[in-house]
Amino acid sequence: MYKVLVFAGTTEGYEICRFLADHQVQTMGFAATEYGGKSLTENEYLTVQTGRLDEAAMEQVFTQEKPEMVLDATHPYAAEVTGNIRTACEKTQTPYRRVLRESGSHEEKAVYVESVQAAAQYLDQTQGNVLLTTGSKELAGFTGMKDYQERLYARVLSLPNVMQACAELGFEGKHLIGMQGPFSRELNAAMLRQYHCKYLVTKDTGKAGGFQDKIDAALECDAVPVIIGRPLKEEGMSVKECKRFLTEQFLLIHQPHITLLGIGMGSPEMLTVQGKNSLDQADLLIGARRMVDSVRRPGQDAFIEYRSQEIKDYIDSHPEYNNIVIVLSGDVGFYSGAKKLLDVLQQNRLAQGTTQPEIQVQCGISSVVYFMSRIGLSWDDAKIVSAHGRGCNLISYIRNEKKVFAILGTSDGVAVLAKKLVEYGMGNVLLYVGENLSYDNEKIFVKKADELTEYTGDPLSVICAVNETCEKRLETHGIRDEEFIRGKAPMTKEEVRTVSLFKLRLTEDSICYDVGAGTGSLSIEMALRAHQGKVWAIEKKEDAVELIRQNKVKFAADNLEIIEGLAPEALTDLPAPTHAFIGGSSGNLKEIVRLLIEKNPQIRIVINCITLETVSEALETAKEFGFEENEIVQLSAARSKAIGRYHMMMGENPIYIITLQNPQK
């Protein structure tokens, strides 16, 4: 028994039949002609019946099959057939649903008439050739026009019986065009120009019937659209609404084919051939407005959104879309939202019990590939980063790398970077700047950093910084004491710094405090090690704060922030740290540690103690707060001093290095 009977004969009807069969709903599709039946392929869930049925035959089929519903997706102008289906459903008490084409958008320059006869009467009062696109059944209504055989060009189906019937009405030779649609705007326009037509006659057959493409072509060619209005003012569901209804009615699992497509920088010329094919086949586009607008096809539905969860929710609630393309800028593997989006969509499909998710990822041309080729530089030896919407210490990269490519995201991004480079003594660094890549207003130029400190550009920009005098980043701790700018403030000596930094176990993105920073020697090494993280140097003495500032500039430690004040009060408003070094506590060690573990219970703390009293305070603190890792290292170092022709070892003060941390829970 069939659950659904679909009266097709239109693109919409065929689409619904395939939709039901794909979801394993037993369906019988009816097509009035054998030609229409060829548009459907039978399978175990779809049976196709061809031939016209009158009302009595319909009643017989409905009584025999007892379907759960009948869907009427016949042509908008098939008023008699629709009437028969309705009556047969009423007599057999079979649920009936009408599926209608969406109306096309009407243009102000069009002429509207109620019937074929009214169209013929209007055209008979005009001059100029006419392209008829209403089909062979309506041609007889135009034969009463004077000179119709010279003025009219009829486009009909290329079937032998149709061509013969048209010839009998007087349409022959070049005035009879036998072709199978659909017809694009370009093809419609080419025909209008080929036959020098001043008018185009069409019915309002909706989007699927190619109505809008006809209207657009007519206006493009300065031809007047003559539109024959619909004979019935019907109410019903669109194809999309019907699919949504069927999904709810039969509890169907929605499994659309989803493509995550990298579209390059945005210009349609940057699309790959694979990408163009995917866009041509899509019935829904999703993405940010700028990207969707750049690749959207005429009449294509779109959902303007870039947030992963919102995209997932929209797809779940719109089962009418089978082929969805989510457009992403550049390449899907280069600082793209594809990773998070893919995770969300994959989880959704697995939750539905689908083991083979139909999600395809298609690459695009990334900004780094395009831009570097435009400026004639290789990118295989460049450091590639993004400062767009994320923390990125570009100064650190540029200081230590000869070539750095970065995506920016603000109109003053170039100027801010240039000012910092000048501040840190790198004003001679060359900045290649690219804006609006691939668009008509693309702008690419190169200048030294010190020439761009006031530059305002487009937020949609990238840079490549070339630093011929770059310094290789230190792979281990070890800046010599003599390299720091020194004053009267105390400084942690290099041997102690080396062990203390080892105990801290920093990563490149650590968030660090240096409490009691002194001259900032340890702050500087922390900042250079955690070059994509952040370091706060907390120091209460004014002269020491100035030394830290000078050393920050000397070593281009742009990720180092200086806080003048006394801990723990000076730490209150700072972000939660991952690591903290305490070189001086001013008697507030316990309060400082309490605040640190309130901010992050798993923080790693290294404390340097010179006096036994401080050691005792540190041990009491460790015991009070229950640190599970509690290590003490006593370090004694001595340096040689030349006395005449002899060298004597001069001992430094012994240092206690205490490491505290609770394990991750």
XYZ file of C-alpha atoms in Angstrom, residues 33 112 145 150 200 205 312 399:
8
model
C 2.159 12.046 -20.241
C -0.752 41.874 -17.389
C -3.825 37.938 -34.979
C 5.406 36.581 -39.602
C 7.767 38.063 -24.677
C 4.647 29.836 -13.713
C 23.237 23.706 12.946
C 61.748 40.480 15.804
